[in-house]
C-alpha atoms as one frame of an Amber mdcrd trajectory, in Angstrom:
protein
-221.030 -20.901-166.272-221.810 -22.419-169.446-218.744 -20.573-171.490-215.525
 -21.591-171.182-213.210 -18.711-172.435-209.149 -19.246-172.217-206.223 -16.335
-173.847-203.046 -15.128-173.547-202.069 -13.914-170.090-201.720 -10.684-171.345
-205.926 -10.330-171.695-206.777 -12.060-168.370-208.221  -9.760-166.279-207.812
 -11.240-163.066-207.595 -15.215-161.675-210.314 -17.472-162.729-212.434 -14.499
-164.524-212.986 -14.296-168.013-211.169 -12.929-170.300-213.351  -9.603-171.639
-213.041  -8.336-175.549-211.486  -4.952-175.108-211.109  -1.993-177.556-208.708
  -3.846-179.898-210.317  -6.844-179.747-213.788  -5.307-180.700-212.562  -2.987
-183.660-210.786  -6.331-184.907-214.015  -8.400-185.003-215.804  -5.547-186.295
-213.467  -5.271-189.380-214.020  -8.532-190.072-217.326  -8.484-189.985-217.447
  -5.439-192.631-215.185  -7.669-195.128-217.785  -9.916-196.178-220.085  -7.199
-196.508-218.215  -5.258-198.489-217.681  -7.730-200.621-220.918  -9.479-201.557
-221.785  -5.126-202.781-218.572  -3.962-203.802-218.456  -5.928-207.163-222.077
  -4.569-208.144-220.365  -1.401-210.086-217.056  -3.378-211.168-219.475  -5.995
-213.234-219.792  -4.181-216.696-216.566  -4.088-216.291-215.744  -8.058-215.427
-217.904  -8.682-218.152-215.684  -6.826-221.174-212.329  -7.974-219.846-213.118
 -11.610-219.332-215.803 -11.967-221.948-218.413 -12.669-219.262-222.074 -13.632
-220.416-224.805 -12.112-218.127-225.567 -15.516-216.879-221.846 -16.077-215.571
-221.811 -12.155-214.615-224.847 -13.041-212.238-222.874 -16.737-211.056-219.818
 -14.008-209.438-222.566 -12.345-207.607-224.495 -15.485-206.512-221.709 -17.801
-205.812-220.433 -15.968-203.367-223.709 -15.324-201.714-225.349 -18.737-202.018
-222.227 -20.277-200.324-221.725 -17.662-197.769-225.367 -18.557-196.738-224.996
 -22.456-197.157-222.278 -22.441-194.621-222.766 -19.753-191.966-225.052 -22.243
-189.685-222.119 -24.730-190.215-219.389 -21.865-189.500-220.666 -21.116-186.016
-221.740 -24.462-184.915-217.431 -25.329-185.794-216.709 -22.437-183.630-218.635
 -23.787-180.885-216.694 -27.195-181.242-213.233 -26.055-182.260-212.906 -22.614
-180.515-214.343 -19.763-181.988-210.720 -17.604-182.166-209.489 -20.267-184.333
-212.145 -20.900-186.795-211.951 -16.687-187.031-207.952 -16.731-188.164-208.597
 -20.036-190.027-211.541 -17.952-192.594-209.934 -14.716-191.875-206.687 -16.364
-193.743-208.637 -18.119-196.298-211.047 -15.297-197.021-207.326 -13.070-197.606
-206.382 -16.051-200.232-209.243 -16.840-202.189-210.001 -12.621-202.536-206.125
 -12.614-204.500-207.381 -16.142-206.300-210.294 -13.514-207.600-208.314 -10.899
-208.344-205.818 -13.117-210.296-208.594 -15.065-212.255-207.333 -15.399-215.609
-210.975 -16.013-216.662-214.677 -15.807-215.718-215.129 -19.348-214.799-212.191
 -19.260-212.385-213.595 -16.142-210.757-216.819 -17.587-210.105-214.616 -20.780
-208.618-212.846 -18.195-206.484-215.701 -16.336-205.495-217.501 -19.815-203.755
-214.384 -20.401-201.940-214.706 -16.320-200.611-218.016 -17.236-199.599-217.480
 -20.007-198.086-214.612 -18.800-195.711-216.678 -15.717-194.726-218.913 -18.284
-193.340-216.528 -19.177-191.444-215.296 -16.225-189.976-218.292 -14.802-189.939
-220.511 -16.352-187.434-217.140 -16.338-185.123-217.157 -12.383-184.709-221.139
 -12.700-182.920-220.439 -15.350-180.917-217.179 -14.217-179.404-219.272 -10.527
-178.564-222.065 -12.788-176.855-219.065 -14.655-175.101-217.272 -11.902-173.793
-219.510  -9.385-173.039-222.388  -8.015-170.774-224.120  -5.100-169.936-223.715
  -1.921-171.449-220.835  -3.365-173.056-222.832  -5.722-174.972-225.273  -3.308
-175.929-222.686  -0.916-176.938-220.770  -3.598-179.218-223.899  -5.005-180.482
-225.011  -1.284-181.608-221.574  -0.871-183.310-221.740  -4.672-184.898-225.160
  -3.147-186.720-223.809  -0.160-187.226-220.920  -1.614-189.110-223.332  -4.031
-191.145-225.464  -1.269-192.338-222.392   0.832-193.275-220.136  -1.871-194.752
-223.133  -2.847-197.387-222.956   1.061-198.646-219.843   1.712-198.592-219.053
  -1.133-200.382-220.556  -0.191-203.446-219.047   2.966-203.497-215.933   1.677
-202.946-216.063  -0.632-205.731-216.967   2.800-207.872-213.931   4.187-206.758
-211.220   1.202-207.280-212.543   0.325-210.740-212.463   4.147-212.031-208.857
   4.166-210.052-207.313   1.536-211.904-204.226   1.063-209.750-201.460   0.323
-211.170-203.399  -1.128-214.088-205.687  -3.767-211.710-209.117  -2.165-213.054
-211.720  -4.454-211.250-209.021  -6.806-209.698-208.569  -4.664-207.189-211.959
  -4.698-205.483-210.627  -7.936-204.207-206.741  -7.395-204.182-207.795  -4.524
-201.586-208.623  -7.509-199.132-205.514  -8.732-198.929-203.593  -5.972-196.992
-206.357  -5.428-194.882-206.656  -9.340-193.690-202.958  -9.078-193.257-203.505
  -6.457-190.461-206.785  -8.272-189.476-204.555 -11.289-188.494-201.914  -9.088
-186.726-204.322  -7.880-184.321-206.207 -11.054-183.818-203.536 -13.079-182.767
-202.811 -10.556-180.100-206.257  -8.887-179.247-209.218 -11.698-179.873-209.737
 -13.941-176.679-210.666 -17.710-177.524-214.021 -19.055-176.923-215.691 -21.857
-177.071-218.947 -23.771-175.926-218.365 -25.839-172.402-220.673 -28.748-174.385
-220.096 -28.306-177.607-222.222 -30.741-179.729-221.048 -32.412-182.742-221.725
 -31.366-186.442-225.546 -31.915-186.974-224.851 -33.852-190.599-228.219 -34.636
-191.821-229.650 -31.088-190.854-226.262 -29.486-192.673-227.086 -31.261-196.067
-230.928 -30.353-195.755-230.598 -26.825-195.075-227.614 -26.389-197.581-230.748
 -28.201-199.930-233.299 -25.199-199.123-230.874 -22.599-199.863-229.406 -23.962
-202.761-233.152 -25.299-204.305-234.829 -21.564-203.939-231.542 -19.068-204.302
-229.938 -20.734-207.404-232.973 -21.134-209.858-234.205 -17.182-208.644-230.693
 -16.023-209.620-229.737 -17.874-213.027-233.699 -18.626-213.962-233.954 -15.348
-215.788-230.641 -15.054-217.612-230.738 -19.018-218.437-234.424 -18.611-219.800
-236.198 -20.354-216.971-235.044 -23.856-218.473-236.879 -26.883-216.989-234.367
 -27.786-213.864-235.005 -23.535-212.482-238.716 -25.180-211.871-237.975 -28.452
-210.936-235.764 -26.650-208.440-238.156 -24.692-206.858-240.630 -27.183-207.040
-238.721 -28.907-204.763-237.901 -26.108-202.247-241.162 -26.585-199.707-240.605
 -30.070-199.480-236.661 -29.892-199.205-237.158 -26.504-196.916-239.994 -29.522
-194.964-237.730 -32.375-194.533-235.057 -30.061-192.855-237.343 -28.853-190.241
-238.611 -32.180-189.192-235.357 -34.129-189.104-233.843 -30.563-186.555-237.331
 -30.667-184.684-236.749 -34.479-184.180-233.209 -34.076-183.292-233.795 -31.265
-180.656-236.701 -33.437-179.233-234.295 -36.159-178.468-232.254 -33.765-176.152
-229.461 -33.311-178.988-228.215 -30.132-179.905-229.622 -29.793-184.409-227.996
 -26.952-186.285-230.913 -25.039-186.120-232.681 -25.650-183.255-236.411 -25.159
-183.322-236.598 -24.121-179.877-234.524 -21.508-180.138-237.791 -19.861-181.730
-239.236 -19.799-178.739-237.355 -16.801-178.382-239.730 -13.935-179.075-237.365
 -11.722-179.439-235.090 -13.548-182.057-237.951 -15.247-184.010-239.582 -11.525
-184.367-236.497  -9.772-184.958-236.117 -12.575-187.548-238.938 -11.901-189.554
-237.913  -8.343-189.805-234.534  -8.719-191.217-235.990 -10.431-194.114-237.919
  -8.219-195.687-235.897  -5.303-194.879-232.314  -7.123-196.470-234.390  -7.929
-199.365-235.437  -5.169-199.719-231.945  -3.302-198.952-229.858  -5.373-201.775
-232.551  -5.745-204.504-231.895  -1.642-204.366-228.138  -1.403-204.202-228.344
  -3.782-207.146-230.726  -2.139-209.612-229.572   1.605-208.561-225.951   0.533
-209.556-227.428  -0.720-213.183-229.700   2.006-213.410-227.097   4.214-212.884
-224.524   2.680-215.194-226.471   1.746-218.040-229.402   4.025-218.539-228.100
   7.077-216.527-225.079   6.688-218.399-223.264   7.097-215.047-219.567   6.097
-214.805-218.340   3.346-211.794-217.592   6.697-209.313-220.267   8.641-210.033
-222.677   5.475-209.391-220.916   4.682-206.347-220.929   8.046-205.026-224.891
   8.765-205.768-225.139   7.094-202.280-222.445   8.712-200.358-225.186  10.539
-198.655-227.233   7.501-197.729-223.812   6.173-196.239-223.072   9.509-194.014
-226.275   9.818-192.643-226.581   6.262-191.643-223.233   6.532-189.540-224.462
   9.363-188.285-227.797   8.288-186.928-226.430   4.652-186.074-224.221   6.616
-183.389-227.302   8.272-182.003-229.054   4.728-182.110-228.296   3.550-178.459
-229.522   6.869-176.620-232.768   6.642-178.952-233.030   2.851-177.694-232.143
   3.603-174.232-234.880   6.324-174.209-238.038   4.798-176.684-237.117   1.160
-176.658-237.819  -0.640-180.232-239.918   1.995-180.751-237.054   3.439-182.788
-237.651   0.781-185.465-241.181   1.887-187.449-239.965   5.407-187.369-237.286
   4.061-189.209-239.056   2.247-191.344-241.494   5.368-191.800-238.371   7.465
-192.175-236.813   4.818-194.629-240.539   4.680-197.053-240.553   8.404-197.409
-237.136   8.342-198.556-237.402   5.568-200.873-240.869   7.714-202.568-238.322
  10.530-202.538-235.902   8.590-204.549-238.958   7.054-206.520-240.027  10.659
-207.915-236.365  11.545-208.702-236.193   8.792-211.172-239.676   9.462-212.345
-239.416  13.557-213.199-235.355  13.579-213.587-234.416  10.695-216.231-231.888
  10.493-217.686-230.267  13.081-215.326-230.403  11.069-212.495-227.206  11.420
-210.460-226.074  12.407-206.853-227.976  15.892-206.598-231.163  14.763-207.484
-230.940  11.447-205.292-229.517  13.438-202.227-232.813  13.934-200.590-234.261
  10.752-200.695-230.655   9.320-199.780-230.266  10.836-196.563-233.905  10.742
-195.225-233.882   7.095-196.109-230.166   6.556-194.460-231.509   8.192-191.437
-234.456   5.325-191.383-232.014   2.441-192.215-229.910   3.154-189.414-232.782
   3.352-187.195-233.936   0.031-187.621-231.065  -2.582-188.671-228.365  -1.967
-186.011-231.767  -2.130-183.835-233.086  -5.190-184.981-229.431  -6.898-185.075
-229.146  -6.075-181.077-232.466  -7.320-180.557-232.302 -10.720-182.523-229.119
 -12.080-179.897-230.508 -10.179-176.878-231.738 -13.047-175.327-229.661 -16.038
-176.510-227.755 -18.482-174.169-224.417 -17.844-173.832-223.795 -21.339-175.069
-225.892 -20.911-177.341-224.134 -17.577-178.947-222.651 -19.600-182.338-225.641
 -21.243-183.077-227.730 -17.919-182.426-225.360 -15.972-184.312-225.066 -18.214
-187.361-229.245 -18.154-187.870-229.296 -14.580-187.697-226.584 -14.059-190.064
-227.673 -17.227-192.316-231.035 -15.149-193.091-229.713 -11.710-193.578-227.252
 -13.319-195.926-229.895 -15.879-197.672-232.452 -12.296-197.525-229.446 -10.466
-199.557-229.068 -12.947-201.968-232.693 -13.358-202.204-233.077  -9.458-202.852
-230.825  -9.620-205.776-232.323 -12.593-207.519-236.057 -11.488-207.148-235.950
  -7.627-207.301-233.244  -7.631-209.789-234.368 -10.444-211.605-238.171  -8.335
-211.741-235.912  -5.082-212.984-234.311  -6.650-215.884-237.264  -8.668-216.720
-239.133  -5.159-216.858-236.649  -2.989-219.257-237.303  -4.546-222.343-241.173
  -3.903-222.492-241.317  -0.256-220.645-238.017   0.593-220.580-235.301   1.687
-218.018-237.113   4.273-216.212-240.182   2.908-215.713-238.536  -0.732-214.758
-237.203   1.118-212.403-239.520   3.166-210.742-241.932   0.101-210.326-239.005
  -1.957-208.692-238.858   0.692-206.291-242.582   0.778-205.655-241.997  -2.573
-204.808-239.224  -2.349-202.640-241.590   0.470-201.236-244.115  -2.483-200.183
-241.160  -4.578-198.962-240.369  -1.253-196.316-243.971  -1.134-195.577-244.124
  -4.551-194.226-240.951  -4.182-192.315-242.845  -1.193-190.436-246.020  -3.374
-189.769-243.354  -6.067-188.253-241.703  -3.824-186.681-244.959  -3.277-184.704
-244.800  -6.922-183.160-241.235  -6.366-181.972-240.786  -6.646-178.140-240.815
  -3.329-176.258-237.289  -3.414-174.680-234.188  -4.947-175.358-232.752  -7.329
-172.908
């Protein structure tokens, strides 16, 4: 037994056997697991409006956006590797608390600079809560009740980056009691209240038998990568691609080099790195890994330029733009329910009909924009919405499963922080290069055609995740 798991007496099952995650317990993680979500998409329709009220430059617009992401991705490796060491329940209230307090620092800024401060510190405690709500499902779960919480887990990361958008659409046009965009954060705040509640009485603490200590050297160098290739993609374009975006990226390879030989030295030694390079061994995680990265590039380089399509060329308000993809949201909790009987019946085969299903939605969408512009709105999206929902939710709660299927027990923080590290870096990644290619484009053919060629290649992106998807082990363990 390589797990040692310890809770209240009112969770033990019986004398010396672990203590299990039970219905509670699971919805609790899961919640937390849609906050961060929901957050890194829910201020993509309240930006236009950040930007008038606190006299936000585009540059400083795109900083709210990536400082949140490019810290939530710095420190998710970090995050789980803590939970390993200090308990995994704790480090999960600990960023649970902090994510409540730095989402009312954002909602409170008094200015644009102080949100962007506010929004690193929200990133940064996601990663810490984070990589806490895998690892506790590896640690106290098997079976069918694994696969079942793992198929819920995707299904809740899928829906959570939707629905987040939409529900930014909705608080901004709300304006309760006069918040406008403050509340897409102040909303956090009751709801990690409640979060806590049930924690403290539902969440069993777990925690690696031989936990090692905090890989230092490998923490700097892969905080390095992220920060040399994410930052100069996301401000290069709004900054003017000054020297320091190139001398940036120049550096990434070698940076992105260094890291890998100082965790493939460490592991060789018998010490545990924070990314371990064996852990690739793992066909099933280092192919499920490849997959995630072109599909959540993919995924948020669209949720980004569809909500500034929408807004500034379709002349859409925040609701309206939110709602256009209230049918991609419905059908993708509908079909992520059916997910497990598919799997249970056609394996991974699931995933390139998804990824068929999700292409022929994304044309669909394509040729909207194309014959409909300006009038571009729910009704003439709706197709193309739900076909591609369907496809979506065939593939990531799939793929999510998959990547952990086969990872150690003691092994479950580290596993779950380098999945989650690249669908985070992947969604941060999508924003700065897709997005960055969409507003490049407007200027010279304007805002239909910028952005029916950034879906053509976002198309490409879906028909790489199909040939992938190919590759991907038959089964799930």
């Amino acid at each position: 037994m390589t797990e040692t798991i310890t809770s209240r007496p009112v969770r033990t099952a019986a004398p010396g056997a672990p203590a299990a995650l039970g219905g509670l317990g699971l919805f609790t993680v899961l919640l937390a697991a849609a906050l961060p979500l929901v957050d890194f998409f829910i201020v993509n329709v309240a930006l236009p409006t950040i930007g008038t009220d606190l006299s936000a430059s585009e540059a400083v617009l795109e900083l709210v956006v990536a400082g949140y992401g490019v810290a939530y991705a710095v420190l998710l490796v970090l995050g789980g590797r803590l939970g390993d060491l200090f308990g995994r329940r704790r480090l999960f209230l600990g960023g649970m608390a902090a994510f409540g307090l730095t989402s009312l620092a954002c909602g409170l800024a008094p200015d644009a600079w102080s949100l962007v401060a506010a929004r690193v510190a929200q990133g940064a405690s996601a990663a810490a809560m984070l990589p806490q709500v895998l690892a506790t499902i590896q640690a106290t779960t098997t079976g069918p009740r694994r696969a079942k919480a793992m198929g819920l887990y995707g299904a809740t990361a899928g829906l959570s980056m939707v629905a987040g958008q939409i529900l930014g659409g909705v608080l901004v046009a709300a304006d309760i009691a006069g918040t406008g965009w403050r509340s897409v954060f102040l909303v956090n705040v009751p709801v990690v209240l409640a979060g806590l509640f049930l924690a403290a009485r539902a969440v069993p603490e777990t925690r690696s038998a031989r936990p090692e200590p905090v890989d230092v050297p490998g923490t700097f160098l892969l905080a390095a990568s992220i920060l040399t290739l994410l930052v100069p993609l996301t401000e290069g374009r709004a900054a003017g691609w000054p020297l320091w975006t190139w001398l940036s990226l120049a550096a990434f390879p070698f940076v992105a080099a260094a890291f890998y030989a100082v965790e493939r030295r460490a592991d060789r030694a018998g010490r545990t790195p924070l990314v371990p390079p064996s852990l690739f061994s793992i066909v099933s995680l280092r192919r499920g890994l490849l997959l995630i990265v072109p599909f959540s590039i993919g995924f948020s380089g669209f949720m980004f330029v569809i909500a500034v399509a929408l807004q500034q060329g379709a002349g859409l308000g925040p609701v309206a733009a939110g709602l256009a993809l209230a049918p991609l949201a419905v059908v993708f909790f509908l079909f992520s329910l059916a997910g497990p009987r598919l799997v249970a019946r056609y394996g991974t085969r699931v995933v390139p009909t998804g990824a068929a299903l999700q292409g022929l939605g994304l044309a669909l969408m394509t040729l909207a924009a194309w014959r409909s512009w300006p009038d571009l709105g729910l009704v003439e999206l709706l197709p193309g919405a739900a076909v591609a929902g369907a496809g979506q939710a065939l593939q990531l709660p799939v793929v999510l499963r998959l990547v952990l299927s086969e990872v150690p027990a003691e092994r479950a923080g580290v596993g779950s922080g380098v999945m989650i590290t690249t669908q985070q870096s992947s969604l941060a990644l999508g924003v700065a290069t897709l997005g960055t290619l969409f507003l490049s484009l407007i200027p010279g053919m304007g805002m239909r055609d910028a952005l029916v060629t950034t879906l053509l290649v976002q198309l490409a992106a879906v028909a790489l995740t199909g040939l992938l998807s190919l590759r991907l082990p038959r089964t799930i363990a």
